[in-house]
Amino acid sequence: MKTWFFTEDAYPNLPDDDTYESVRVNLPNKHFDPVLGAELYNMYLDIWCAADEMGLEIMLNEHHQTATCVLPAAPITLGVLARETKKARLLILGNPIVNRKQPIRVAEEMAYIDVLSRGRLDCGFVRGVPYEIAPANAYPYRGSEKLWEAHDLIMKAWTHHDGPFNFEGRWFHARQVNIWPRPYQQPHPPVWVTMGSAGSAAQVAQRKHIGAVFLAGYPGIRRLFDGYREGFLQAHGEEAPLDRLAYAAIVCVGENEKEAENGTEKLLWYIRSNKVAPQFNNPPGYHPPAVSANIIRGPRPGEPDRRDPRLETQKARGNVFSGTPDQVFQQIKNFWEYSGGFGHLLMMGQAGFMTYDETLKSMKLFTEEVYPRLKELTASYDAGVMKEIRSSRPDVESVDTGLLASEFVR
Amino acid sequence: MDLSVVRKGSGPQILVLHGGDGPVDRFPFADRLAEKFEIIQPVHPGFAGTPIPEHFDNLQDLIFLYLDLIDHLNLSDAILMGFSMGGWAAAEIAAINTQRFSKLVLVDSVGIKVGGPFDRDIADVFATAAAELTALSWHDPSKAPDPNSMTDEELQTFASDRIAHGLYTWEPYMHNPKLPYRLHRIDIPTLLIWGAGDGIVTPTYGEAFRDMIPGAKMVVIPDAAHSPHVEQPEAFAKAFLEFASK
């Protein structure tokens, strides 16, 4: 299992959250202190460089008009990391190509980073979260169609080497496409796309790209990964390889449970600080009507709150892997088997006020004591055995992680 | 393509183009008007549970659909009346050709930009908190649609209406930069009816709109905001009937 270290580059020094409406979109940037920002940006780069030195891969993303992620132009950060790191693959997950008006610019930036890093780029394309709509001023209706049209244009820009070609689509227009440079990797860098529904997963599978899922946990992972696997089998007549699927979770490893708990509580800032005003969470055209209607109504009485930010809840749901190395391995293994397997773990290992030292300690424990076992686990993957394990386990909303740890024998 | 059209009453025809809140025929003012007129109200595709046609991208698609509809119905000497976003569509249609219409009525209409790039001429209804949106839209907040009292089906329609509303108005937001250069072509009597307390598009915006249409008049209705036809049906009907009978 390839593991990608990930932090959102938060600016966590916020006023009391009852003094503002939303951490996304309209929180005034007077609350951003550029001097502190400089410290944070450099710390985050140092953390990524440490991940590189420890043998982890690197993932970054971008958001706009939010303190939860102050990377508004991830390709710039990628450019820095292309120089500052030596071995790690560099994943951007991803370029919000539905909201950006110039796919060609994305193709150019990515080709440049691929060349500069001598072929270490993994390039993700995303639709983006609903609160990205207002900052981008982009109407989200038919977002999936726009994503694939921009994708097709970028792919051709990367792989066409005989002078200008024409593109006049429904959403994007470019009549003389001939990018310089072209990518370092041939025919193009690995492509990742995030998946939010079984239908969208099948579309990713049809193109053989890597499908990534964020924090879907036990309640959502099978539907998404199965959607991918079925789509892959249908389109290509063979089983999807393990390395086509990725799962993103919050990961914290401690020497003991207490240390891990302290670190994870800090990481959960990522979930707890995501105070989003309803008008930014539900822009028209982003969600299908039924989903939008549910958001307007709010949770029904007795309905479980899926955003419940308590550590135990998030752990039980498979959004957080946290504990001693043994415990974390067992949690990931259990989720991996339940999901039917995946080849990439996207590890959110820093968030909120977690310091450089705390982050590196967890990262080091992960790298030395968990990672080798995860690599063994995926190396032992057998599609037939996995199917048996999977079918022996009913669908669940959550698991008792305490029970997992006690069952662990090694 | 299929288009849902509501017809109500009999008499001289009014082609009614509803706004982003959806069809208006259910409101009492429509009953008043239907005593003397035939209301013909197409339901904009995407509203009231109807599908959005695959090729639809913006208000231009609606305008050309209605040019077809107007020909198809063979309208003659009809009154063209539009509310908010529907007023924008009505102004666009009238600027193309007024031959089938005798009069134009615009109610709290969007469609033009009057200020500079940094001025927010039209409230950003898609990025405004619900309570604030109610305060901008209604003189009497109790008149506002209340999602909490809707059935599942009504709420889903409410959500679908928002999608269609966004499709027709997203960018440039609620206006066509070219429209001010075309409004001079409107050569039929035109009345603007405006809620005095409209916070979505203020009466000052309405006056700027009026001044771009040759000879247009404006009536401001007190104790009403963005929907004077709902909040003050009597005053609204009176303003309309006076203008229509001239």
mmCIF file with all atom_site columns, N, CA, C and O in Angstrom, chain A residues 250-264 267 320-329 331-332 345 347-349 354 357-371 373-374:
data_model
loop_
_atom_site.group_PDB
_atom_site.id
_atom_site.type_symbol
_atom_site.label_atom_id
_atom_site.label_alt_id
_atom_site.label_comp_id
_atom_site.label_asym_id
_atom_site.label_entity_id
_atom_site.label_seq_id
_atom_site.pdbx_PDB_ins_code
_atom_site.Cartn_x
_atom_site.Cartn_y
_atom_site.Cartn_z
_atom_site.occupancy
_atom_site.B_iso_or_equiv
_atom_site.pdbx_formal_charge
_atom_site.auth_seq_id
_atom_site.auth_comp_id
_atom_site.auth_asym_id
_atom_site.auth_atom_id
_atom_site.pdbx_PDB_model_num
ATOM 1   N N  . ILE A 1 250 ? -7.925  10.294 8.286  1.00 0.00 ? 250 ILE A N  1
ATOM 2   C CA . ILE A 1 250 ? -7.085  10.952 9.286  1.00 0.00 ? 250 ILE A CA 1
ATOM 3   C C  . ILE A 1 250 ? -6.306  9.865  10.013 1.00 0.00 ? 250 ILE A C  1
ATOM 4   O O  . ILE A 1 250 ? -6.896  8.882  10.466 1.00 0.00 ? 250 ILE A O  1
ATOM 5   N N  . VAL A 1 251 ? -4.979  10.022 10.076 1.00 0.00 ? 251 VAL A N  1
ATOM 6   C CA . VAL A 1 251 ? -4.144  8.974  10.667 1.00 0.00 ? 251 VAL A CA 1
ATOM 7   C C  . VAL A 1 251 ? -3.231  9.582  11.730 1.00 0.00 ? 251 VAL A C  1
ATOM 8   O O  . VAL A 1 251 ? -2.547  10.578 11.469 1.00 0.00 ? 251 VAL A O  1
ATOM 9   N N  . CYS A 1 252 ? -3.231  8.968  12.899 1.00 0.00 ? 252 CYS A N  1
ATOM 10  C CA . CYS A 1 252 ? -2.303  9.409  13.941 1.00 0.00 ? 252 CYS A CA 1
ATOM 11  C C  . CYS A 1 252 ? -1.786  8.195  14.710 1.00 0.00 ? 252 CYS A C  1
ATOM 12  O O  . CYS A 1 252 ? -2.570  7.381  15.197 1.00 0.00 ? 252 CYS A O  1
ATOM 13  N N  . VAL A 1 253 ? -0.467  8.091  14.810 1.00 0.00 ? 253 VAL A N  1
ATOM 14  C CA . VAL A 1 253 ? 0.145   6.962  15.510 1.00 0.00 ? 253 VAL A CA 1
ATOM 15  C C  . VAL A 1 253 ? 0.910   7.504  16.709 1.00 0.00 ? 253 VAL A C  1
ATOM 16  O O  . VAL A 1 253 ? 1.665   8.473  16.588 1.00 0.00 ? 253 VAL A O  1
ATOM 17  N N  . GLY A 1 254 ? 0.687   6.885  17.861 1.00 0.00 ? 254 GLY A N  1
ATOM 18  C CA . GLY A 1 254 ? 1.393   7.303  19.070 1.00 0.00 ? 254 GLY A CA 1
ATOM 19  C C  . GLY A 1 254 ? 2.142   6.136  19.699 1.00 0.00 ? 254 GLY A C  1
ATOM 20  O O  . GLY A 1 254 ? 1.857   4.976  19.396 1.00 0.00 ? 254 GLY A O  1
ATOM 21  N N  . GLU A 1 255 ? 3.081   6.463  20.584 1.00 0.00 ? 255 GLU A N  1
ATOM 22  C CA . GLU A 1 255 ? 3.791   5.401  21.310 1.00 0.00 ? 255 GLU A CA 1
ATOM 23  C C  . GLU A 1 255 ? 2.832   4.640  22.196 1.00 0.00 ? 255 GLU A C  1
ATOM 24  O O  . GLU A 1 255 ? 3.015   3.458  22.470 1.00 0.00 ? 255 GLU A O  1
ATOM 25  N N  . ASN A 1 256 ? 1.848   5.371  22.698 1.00 0.00 ? 256 ASN A N  1
ATOM 26  C CA . ASN A 1 256 ? 0.810   4.731  23.496 1.00 0.00 ? 256 ASN A CA 1
ATOM 27  C C  . ASN A 1 256 ? -0.535  5.343  23.115 1.00 0.00 ? 256 ASN A C  1
ATOM 28  O O  . ASN A 1 256 ? -0.597  6.312  22.358 1.00 0.00 ? 256 ASN A O  1
ATOM 29  N N  . GLU A 1 257 ? -1.590  4.779  23.635 1.00 0.00 ? 257 GLU A N  1
ATOM 30  C CA . GLU A 1 257 ? -2.923  5.230  23.242 1.00 0.00 ? 257 GLU A CA 1
ATOM 31  C C  . GLU A 1 257 ? -3.164  6.689  23.594 1.00 0.00 ? 257 GLU A C  1
ATOM 32  O O  . GLU A 1 257 ? -3.797  7.428  22.847 1.00 0.00 ? 257 GLU A O  1
ATOM 33  N N  . LYS A 1 258 ? -2.651  7.084  24.739 1.00 0.00 ? 258 LYS A N  1
ATOM 34  C CA . LYS A 1 258 ? -2.871  8.458  25.210 1.00 0.00 ? 258 LYS A CA 1
ATOM 35  C C  . LYS A 1 258 ? -2.250  9.458  24.234 1.00 0.00 ? 258 LYS A C  1
ATOM 36  O O  . LYS A 1 258 ? -2.861  10.464 23.865 1.00 0.00 ? 258 LYS A O  1
ATOM 37  N N  . GLU A 1 259 ? -1.014  9.142  23.829 1.00 0.00 ? 259 GLU A N  1
ATOM 38  C CA . GLU A 1 259 ? -0.317  10.053 22.907 1.00 0.00 ? 259 GLU A CA 1
ATOM 39  C C  . GLU A 1 259 ? -1.072  10.134 21.574 1.00 0.00 ? 259 GLU A C  1
ATOM 40  O O  . GLU A 1 259 ? -1.231  11.211 21.011 1.00 0.00 ? 259 GLU A O  1
ATOM 41  N N  . ALA A 1 260 ? -1.525  8.992  21.108 1.00 0.00 ? 260 ALA A N  1
ATOM 42  C CA . ALA A 1 260 ? -2.273  8.982  19.844 1.00 0.00 ? 260 ALA A CA 1
ATOM 43  C C  . ALA A 1 260 ? -3.574  9.765  19.974 1.00 0.00 ? 260 ALA A C  1
ATOM 44  O O  . ALA A 1 260 ? -3.966  10.519 19.073 1.00 0.00 ? 260 ALA A O  1
ATOM 45  N N  . GLU A 1 261 ? -4.211  9.607  21.113 1.00 0.00 ? 261 GLU A N  1
ATOM 46  C CA . GLU A 1 261 ? -5.476  10.309 21.330 1.00 0.00 ? 261 GLU A CA 1
ATOM 47  C C  . GLU A 1 261 ? -5.264  11.816 21.333 1.00 0.00 ? 261 GLU A C  1
ATOM 48  O O  . GLU A 1 261 ? -6.015  12.569 20.710 1.00 0.00 ? 261 GLU A O  1
ATOM 49  N N  . ASN A 1 262 ? -4.194  12.248 22.027 1.00 0.00 ? 262 ASN A N  1
ATOM 50  C CA . ASN A 1 262 ? -3.892  13.693 22.041 1.00 0.00 ? 262 ASN A CA 1
ATOM 51  C C  . ASN A 1 262 ? -3.662  14.225 20.634 1.00 0.00 ? 262 ASN A C  1
ATOM 52  O O  . ASN A 1 262 ? -4.163  15.290 20.256 1.00 0.00 ? 262 ASN A O  1
ATOM 53  N N  . GLY A 1 263 ? -2.895  13.486 19.856 1.00 0.00 ? 263 GLY A N  1
ATOM 54  C CA . GLY A 1 263 ? -2.612  13.924 18.488 1.00 0.00 ? 263 GLY A CA 1
ATOM 55  C C  . GLY A 1 263 ? -3.874  13.934 17.632 1.00 0.00 ? 263 GLY A C  1
ATOM 56  O O  . GLY A 1 263 ? -4.121  14.865 16.865 1.00 0.00 ? 263 GLY A O  1
ATOM 57  N N  . THR A 1 264 ? -4.699  12.903 17.795 1.00 0.00 ? 264 THR A N  1
ATOM 58  C CA . THR A 1 264 ? -5.898  12.798 16.967 1.00 0.00 ? 264 THR A CA 1
ATOM 59  C C  . THR A 1 264 ? -6.895  13.900 17.302 1.00 0.00 ? 264 THR A C  1
ATOM 60  O O  . THR A 1 264 ? -7.559  14.445 16.424 1.00 0.00 ? 264 THR A O  1
ATOM 61  N N  . LEU A 1 267 ? -5.900  16.637 15.310 1.00 0.00 ? 267 LEU A N  1
ATOM 62  C CA . LEU A 1 267 ? -6.229  16.450 13.885 1.00 0.00 ? 267 LEU A CA 1
ATOM 63  C C  . LEU A 1 267 ? -7.709  16.689 13.615 1.00 0.00 ? 267 LEU A C  1
ATOM 64  O O  . LEU A 1 267 ? -8.089  17.166 12.534 1.00 0.00 ? 267 LEU A O  1
ATOM 65  N N  . VAL A 1 320 ? -11.091 7.799  10.845 1.00 0.00 ? 320 VAL A N  1
ATOM 66  C CA . VAL A 1 320 ? -9.872  8.058  11.605 1.00 0.00 ? 320 VAL A CA 1
ATOM 67  C C  . VAL A 1 320 ? -9.228  6.720  11.952 1.00 0.00 ? 320 VAL A C  1
ATOM 68  O O  . VAL A 1 320 ? -9.912  5.804  12.418 1.00 0.00 ? 320 VAL A O  1
ATOM 69  N N  . PHE A 1 321 ? -7.921  6.621  11.680 1.00 0.00 ? 321 PHE A N  1
ATOM 70  C CA . PHE A 1 321 ? -7.146  5.476  12.148 1.00 0.00 ? 321 PHE A CA 1
ATOM 71  C C  . PHE A 1 321 ? -6.178  6.012  13.195 1.00 0.00 ? 321 PHE A C  1
ATOM 72  O O  . PHE A 1 321 ? -5.291  6.814  12.855 1.00 0.00 ? 321 PHE A O  1
ATOM 73  N N  . SER A 1 322 ? -6.340  5.597  14.419 1.00 0.00 ? 322 SER A N  1
ATOM 74  C CA . SER A 1 322 ? -5.602  6.255  15.502 1.00 0.00 ? 322 SER A CA 1
ATOM 75  C C  . SER A 1 322 ? -5.292  5.275  16.609 1.00 0.00 ? 322 SER A C  1
ATOM 76  O O  . SER A 1 322 ? -6.147  4.486  17.014 1.00 0.00 ? 322 SER A O  1
ATOM 77  N N  . GLY A 1 323 ? -4.069  5.339  17.101 1.00 0.00 ? 323 GLY A N  1
ATOM 78  C CA . GLY A 1 323 ? -3.688  4.487  18.232 1.00 0.00 ? 323 GLY A CA 1
ATOM 79  C C  . GLY A 1 323 ? -2.220  4.150  18.190 1.00 0.00 ? 323 GLY A C  1
ATOM 80  O O  . GLY A 1 323 ? -1.413  4.865  17.572 1.00 0.00 ? 323 GLY A O  1
ATOM 81  N N  . THR A 1 324 ? -1.871  3.036  18.857 1.00 0.00 ? 324 THR A N  1
ATOM 82  C CA . THR A 1 324 ? -0.500  2.538  18.791 1.00 0.00 ? 324 THR A CA 1
ATOM 83  C C  . THR A 1 324 ? -0.284  1.955  17.395 1.00 0.00 ? 324 THR A C  1
ATOM 84  O O  . THR A 1 324 ? -1.257  1.709  16.663 1.00 0.00 ? 324 THR A O  1
ATOM 85  N N  . PRO A 1 325 ? 0.951   1.688  17.014 1.00 0.00 ? 325 PRO A N  1
ATOM 86  C CA . PRO A 1 325 ? 1.190   1.116  15.680 1.00 0.00 ? 325 PRO A CA 1
ATOM 87  C C  . PRO A 1 325 ? 0.367   -0.143 15.431 1.00 0.00 ? 325 PRO A C  1
ATOM 88  O O  . PRO A 1 325 ? -0.208  -0.309 14.360 1.00 0.00 ? 325 PRO A O  1
ATOM 89  N N  . ASP A 1 326 ? 0.298   -1.019 16.427 1.00 0.00 ? 326 ASP A N  1
ATOM 90  C CA . ASP A 1 326 ? -0.492  -2.242 16.253 1.00 0.00 ? 326 ASP A CA 1
ATOM 91  C C  . ASP A 1 326 ? -1.957  -1.924 16.013 1.00 0.00 ? 326 ASP A C  1
ATOM 92  O O  . ASP A 1 326 ? -2.606  -2.496 15.136 1.00 0.00 ? 326 ASP A O  1
ATOM 93  N N  . GLN A 1 327 ? -2.461  -1.025 16.818 1.00 0.00 ? 327 GLN A N  1
ATOM 94  C CA . GLN A 1 327 ? -3.871  -0.668 16.692 1.00 0.00 ? 327 GLN A CA 1
ATOM 95  C C  . GLN A 1 327 ? -4.173  -0.042 15.324 1.00 0.00 ? 327 GLN A C  1
ATOM 96  O O  . GLN A 1 327 ? -5.169  -0.365 14.679 1.00 0.00 ? 327 GLN A O  1
ATOM 97  N N  . VAL A 1 328 ? -3.301  0.859  14.902 1.00 0.00 ? 328 VAL A N  1
ATOM 98  C CA . VAL A 1 328 ? -3.533  1.543  13.625 1.00 0.00 ? 328 VAL A CA 1
ATOM 99  C C  . VAL A 1 328 ? -3.471  0.542  12.472 1.00 0.00 ? 328 VAL A C  1
ATOM 100 O O  . VAL A 1 328 ? -4.318  0.555  11.575 1.00 0.00 ? 328 VAL A O  1
ATOM 101 N N  . PHE A 1 329 ? -2.499  -0.362 12.550 1.00 0.00 ? 329 PHE A N  1
ATOM 102 C CA . PHE A 1 329 ? -2.425  -1.372 11.491 1.00 0.00 ? 329 PHE A CA 1
ATOM 103 C C  . PHE A 1 329 ? -3.707  -2.193 11.452 1.00 0.00 ? 329 PHE A C  1
ATOM 104 O O  . PHE A 1 329 ? -4.280  -2.435 10.398 1.00 0.00 ? 329 PHE A O  1
ATOM 105 N N  . GLN A 1 331 ? -6.681  -1.433 12.502 1.00 0.00 ? 331 GLN A N  1
ATOM 106 C CA . GLN A 1 331 ? -7.822  -0.626 12.028 1.00 0.00 ? 331 GLN A CA 1
ATOM 107 C C  . GLN A 1 331 ? -7.806  -0.502 10.504 1.00 0.00 ? 331 GLN A C  1
ATOM 108 O O  . GLN A 1 331 ? -8.835  -0.636 9.843  1.00 0.00 ? 331 GLN A O  1
ATOM 109 N N  . ILE A 1 332 ? -6.616  -0.235 9.967  1.00 0.00 ? 332 ILE A N  1
ATOM 110 C CA . ILE A 1 332 ? -6.526  -0.066 8.508  1.00 0.00 ? 332 ILE A CA 1
ATOM 111 C C  . ILE A 1 332 ? -6.805  -1.407 7.816  1.00 0.00 ? 332 ILE A C  1
ATOM 112 O O  . ILE A 1 332 ? -7.533  -1.464 6.826  1.00 0.00 ? 332 ILE A O  1
ATOM 113 N N  . LEU A 1 345 ? -3.158  4.711  0.471  1.00 0.00 ? 345 LEU A N  1
ATOM 114 C CA . LEU A 1 345 ? -3.717  5.362  1.657  1.00 0.00 ? 345 LEU A CA 1
ATOM 115 C C  . LEU A 1 345 ? -3.302  6.828  1.629  1.00 0.00 ? 345 LEU A C  1
ATOM 116 O O  . LEU A 1 345 ? -2.110  7.141  1.584  1.00 0.00 ? 345 LEU A O  1
ATOM 117 N N  . MET A 1 347 ? -2.992  9.850  3.743  1.00 0.00 ? 347 MET A N  1
ATOM 118 C CA . MET A 1 347 ? -2.896  9.990  5.196  1.00 0.00 ? 347 MET A CA 1
ATOM 119 C C  . MET A 1 347 ? -2.916  11.454 5.588  1.00 0.00 ? 347 MET A C  1
ATOM 120 O O  . MET A 1 347 ? -1.941  12.172 5.384  1.00 0.00 ? 347 MET A O  1
ATOM 121 N N  . MET A 1 348 ? -4.063  11.901 6.108  1.00 0.00 ? 348 MET A N  1
ATOM 122 C CA . MET A 1 348 ? -4.055  13.249 6.677  1.00 0.00 ? 348 MET A CA 1
ATOM 123 C C  . MET A 1 348 ? -3.376  13.147 8.033  1.00 0.00 ? 348 MET A C  1
ATOM 124 O O  . MET A 1 348 ? -3.952  12.651 9.002  1.00 0.00 ? 348 MET A O  1
ATOM 125 N N  . GLY A 1 349 ? -2.119  13.594 8.076  1.00 0.00 ? 349 GLY A N  1
ATOM 126 C CA . GLY A 1 349 ? -1.309  13.399 9.281  1.00 0.00 ? 349 GLY A CA 1
ATOM 127 C C  . GLY A 1 349 ? -1.003  14.683 10.007 1.00 0.00 ? 349 GLY A C  1
ATOM 128 O O  . GLY A 1 349 ? -0.271  14.681 11.005 1.00 0.00 ? 349 GLY A O  1
ATOM 129 N N  . MET A 1 354 ? -1.624  20.900 15.359 1.00 0.00 ? 354 MET A N  1
ATOM 130 C CA . MET A 1 354 ? -0.613  19.853 15.528 1.00 0.00 ? 354 MET A CA 1
ATOM 131 C C  . MET A 1 354 ? 0.750   20.408 15.105 1.00 0.00 ? 354 MET A C  1
ATOM 132 O O  . MET A 1 354 ? 0.902   20.915 13.992 1.00 0.00 ? 354 MET A O  1
ATOM 133 N N  . ASP A 1 357 ? 6.831   18.906 15.494 1.00 0.00 ? 357 ASP A N  1
ATOM 134 C CA . ASP A 1 357 ? 7.394   17.760 16.222 1.00 0.00 ? 357 ASP A CA 1
ATOM 135 C C  . ASP A 1 357 ? 6.364   16.653 16.399 1.00 0.00 ? 357 ASP A C  1
ATOM 136 O O  . ASP A 1 357 ? 6.681   15.465 16.223 1.00 0.00 ? 357 ASP A O  1
ATOM 137 N N  . GLU A 1 358 ? 5.159   17.037 16.769 1.00 0.00 ? 358 GLU A N  1
ATOM 138 C CA . GLU A 1 358 ? 4.107   16.035 16.961 1.00 0.00 ? 358 GLU A CA 1
ATOM 139 C C  . GLU A 1 358 ? 3.804   15.302 15.640 1.00 0.00 ? 358 GLU A C  1
ATOM 140 O O  . GLU A 1 358 ? 3.631   14.091 15.609 1.00 0.00 ? 358 GLU A O  1
ATOM 141 N N  . THR A 1 359 ? 3.757   16.083 14.578 1.00 0.00 ? 359 THR A N  1
ATOM 142 C CA . THR A 1 359 ? 3.462   15.503 13.265 1.00 0.00 ? 359 THR A CA 1
ATOM 143 C C  . THR A 1 359 ? 4.543   14.507 12.872 1.00 0.00 ? 359 THR A C  1
ATOM 144 O O  . THR A 1 359 ? 4.255   13.390 12.421 1.00 0.00 ? 359 THR A O  1
ATOM 145 N N  . LEU A 1 360 ? 5.795   14.924 13.060 1.00 0.00 ? 360 LEU A N  1
ATOM 146 C CA . LEU A 1 360 ? 6.892   14.050 12.634 1.00 0.00 ? 360 LEU A CA 1
ATOM 147 C C  . LEU A 1 360 ? 6.985   12.784 13.488 1.00 0.00 ? 360 LEU A C  1
ATOM 148 O O  . LEU A 1 360 ? 7.343   11.720 12.977 1.00 0.00 ? 360 LEU A O  1
ATOM 149 N N  . LYS A 1 361 ? 6.631   12.912 14.749 1.00 0.00 ? 361 LYS A N  1
ATOM 150 C CA . LYS A 1 361 ? 6.683   11.729 15.608 1.00 0.00 ? 361 LYS A CA 1
ATOM 151 C C  . LYS A 1 361 ? 5.669   10.679 15.138 1.00 0.00 ? 361 LYS A C  1
ATOM 152 O O  . LYS A 1 361 ? 5.995   9.496  14.998 1.00 0.00 ? 361 LYS A O  1
ATOM 153 N N  . SER A 1 362 ? 4.462   11.141 14.875 1.00 0.00 ? 362 SER A N  1
ATOM 154 C CA . SER A 1 362 ? 3.422   10.233 14.384 1.00 0.00 ? 362 SER A CA 1
ATOM 155 C C  . SER A 1 362 ? 3.807   9.648  13.023 1.00 0.00 ? 362 SER A C  1
ATOM 156 O O  . SER A 1 362 ? 3.652   8.466  12.746 1.00 0.00 ? 362 SER A O  1
ATOM 157 N N  . MET A 1 363 ? 4.333   10.523 12.183 1.00 0.00 ? 363 MET A N  1
ATOM 158 C CA . MET A 1 363 ? 4.739   10.114 10.829 1.00 0.00 ? 363 MET A CA 1
ATOM 159 C C  . MET A 1 363 ? 5.837   9.049  10.899 1.00 0.00 ? 363 MET A C  1
ATOM 160 O O  . MET A 1 363 ? 5.822   8.065  10.160 1.00 0.00 ? 363 MET A O  1
ATOM 161 N N  . LYS A 1 364 ? 6.777   9.255  11.832 1.00 0.00 ? 364 LYS A N  1
ATOM 162 C CA . LYS A 1 364 ? 7.905   8.335  11.952 1.00 0.00 ? 364 LYS A CA 1
ATOM 163 C C  . LYS A 1 364 ? 7.429   6.972  12.467 1.00 0.00 ? 364 LYS A C  1
ATOM 164 O O  . LYS A 1 364 ? 7.823   5.927  11.937 1.00 0.00 ? 364 LYS A O  1
ATOM 165 N N  . LEU A 1 365 ? 6.575   6.999  13.477 1.00 0.00 ? 365 LEU A N  1
ATOM 166 C CA . LEU A 1 365 ? 6.016   5.738  13.993 1.00 0.00 ? 365 LEU A CA 1
ATOM 167 C C  . LEU A 1 365 ? 5.251   5.009  12.889 1.00 0.00 ? 365 LEU A C  1
ATOM 168 O O  . LEU A 1 365 ? 5.329   3.788  12.759 1.00 0.00 ? 365 LEU A O  1
ATOM 169 N N  . PHE A 1 366 ? 4.513   5.774  12.110 1.00 0.00 ? 366 PHE A N  1
ATOM 170 C CA . PHE A 1 366 ? 3.766   5.163  11.006 1.00 0.00 ? 366 PHE A CA 1
ATOM 171 C C  . PHE A 1 366 ? 4.737   4.514  10.020 1.00 0.00 ? 366 PHE A C  1
ATOM 172 O O  . PHE A 1 366 ? 4.579   3.354  9.628  1.00 0.00 ? 366 PHE A O  1
ATOM 173 N N  . THR A 1 367 ? 5.751   5.291  9.641  1.00 0.00 ? 367 THR A N  1
ATOM 174 C CA . THR A 1 367 ? 6.665   4.822  8.606  1.00 0.00 ? 367 THR A CA 1
ATOM 175 C C  . THR A 1 367 ? 7.449   3.592  9.043  1.00 0.00 ? 367 THR A C  1
ATOM 176 O O  . THR A 1 367 ? 7.645   2.658  8.274  1.00 0.00 ? 367 THR A O  1
ATOM 177 N N  . GLU A 1 368 ? 7.857   3.607  10.306 1.00 0.00 ? 368 GLU A N  1
ATOM 178 C CA . GLU A 1 368 ? 8.714   2.511  10.763 1.00 0.00 ? 368 GLU A CA 1
ATOM 179 C C  . GLU A 1 368 ? 7.929   1.274  11.195 1.00 0.00 ? 368 GLU A C  1
ATOM 180 O O  . GLU A 1 368 ? 8.381   0.153  11.005 1.00 0.00 ? 368 GLU A O  1
ATOM 181 N N  . GLU A 1 369 ? 6.736   1.504  11.755 1.00 0.00 ? 369 GLU A N  1
ATOM 182 C CA . GLU A 1 369 ? 6.069   0.355  12.380 1.00 0.00 ? 369 GLU A CA 1
ATOM 183 C C  . GLU A 1 369 ? 4.754   -0.060 11.726 1.00 0.00 ? 369 GLU A C  1
ATOM 184 O O  . GLU A 1 369 ? 4.295   -1.169 11.924 1.00 0.00 ? 369 GLU A O  1
ATOM 185 N N  . VAL A 1 370 ? 4.141   0.828  10.981 1.00 0.00 ? 370 VAL A N  1
ATOM 186 C CA . VAL A 1 370 ? 2.869   0.470  10.342 1.00 0.00 ? 370 VAL A CA 1
ATOM 187 C C  . VAL A 1 370 ? 3.058   0.221  8.843  1.00 0.00 ? 370 VAL A C  1
ATOM 188 O O  . VAL A 1 370 ? 2.567   -0.771 8.292  1.00 0.00 ? 370 VAL A O  1
ATOM 189 N N  . TYR A 1 371 ? 3.811   1.105  8.221  1.00 0.00 ? 371 TYR A N  1
ATOM 190 C CA . TYR A 1 371 ? 3.944   1.080  6.766  1.00 0.00 ? 371 TYR A CA 1
ATOM 191 C C  . TYR A 1 371 ? 4.451   -0.267 6.226  1.00 0.00 ? 371 TYR A C  1
ATOM 192 O O  . TYR A 1 371 ? 3.885   -0.813 5.268  1.00 0.00 ? 371 TYR A O  1
ATOM 193 N N  . ARG A 1 373 ? 4.084   -3.173 7.365  1.00 0.00 ? 373 ARG A N  1
ATOM 194 C CA . ARG A 1 373 ? 3.024   -4.186 7.441  1.00 0.00 ? 373 ARG A CA 1
ATOM 195 C C  . ARG A 1 373 ? 1.948   -3.927 6.391  1.00 0.00 ? 373 ARG A C  1
ATOM 196 O O  . ARG A 1 373 ? 1.352   -4.870 5.859  1.00 0.00 ? 373 ARG A O  1
ATOM 197 N N  . LEU A 1 374 ? 1.696   -2.671 6.118  1.00 0.00 ? 374 LEU A N  1
ATOM 198 C CA . LEU A 1 374 ? 0.705   -2.361 5.075  1.00 0.00 ? 374 LEU A CA 1
ATOM 199 C C  . LEU A 1 374 ? 1.213   -2.802 3.708  1.00 0.00 ? 374 LEU A C  1
ATOM 200 O O  . LEU A 1 374 ? 0.443   -3.283 2.867  1.00 0.00 ? 374 LEU A O  1
#
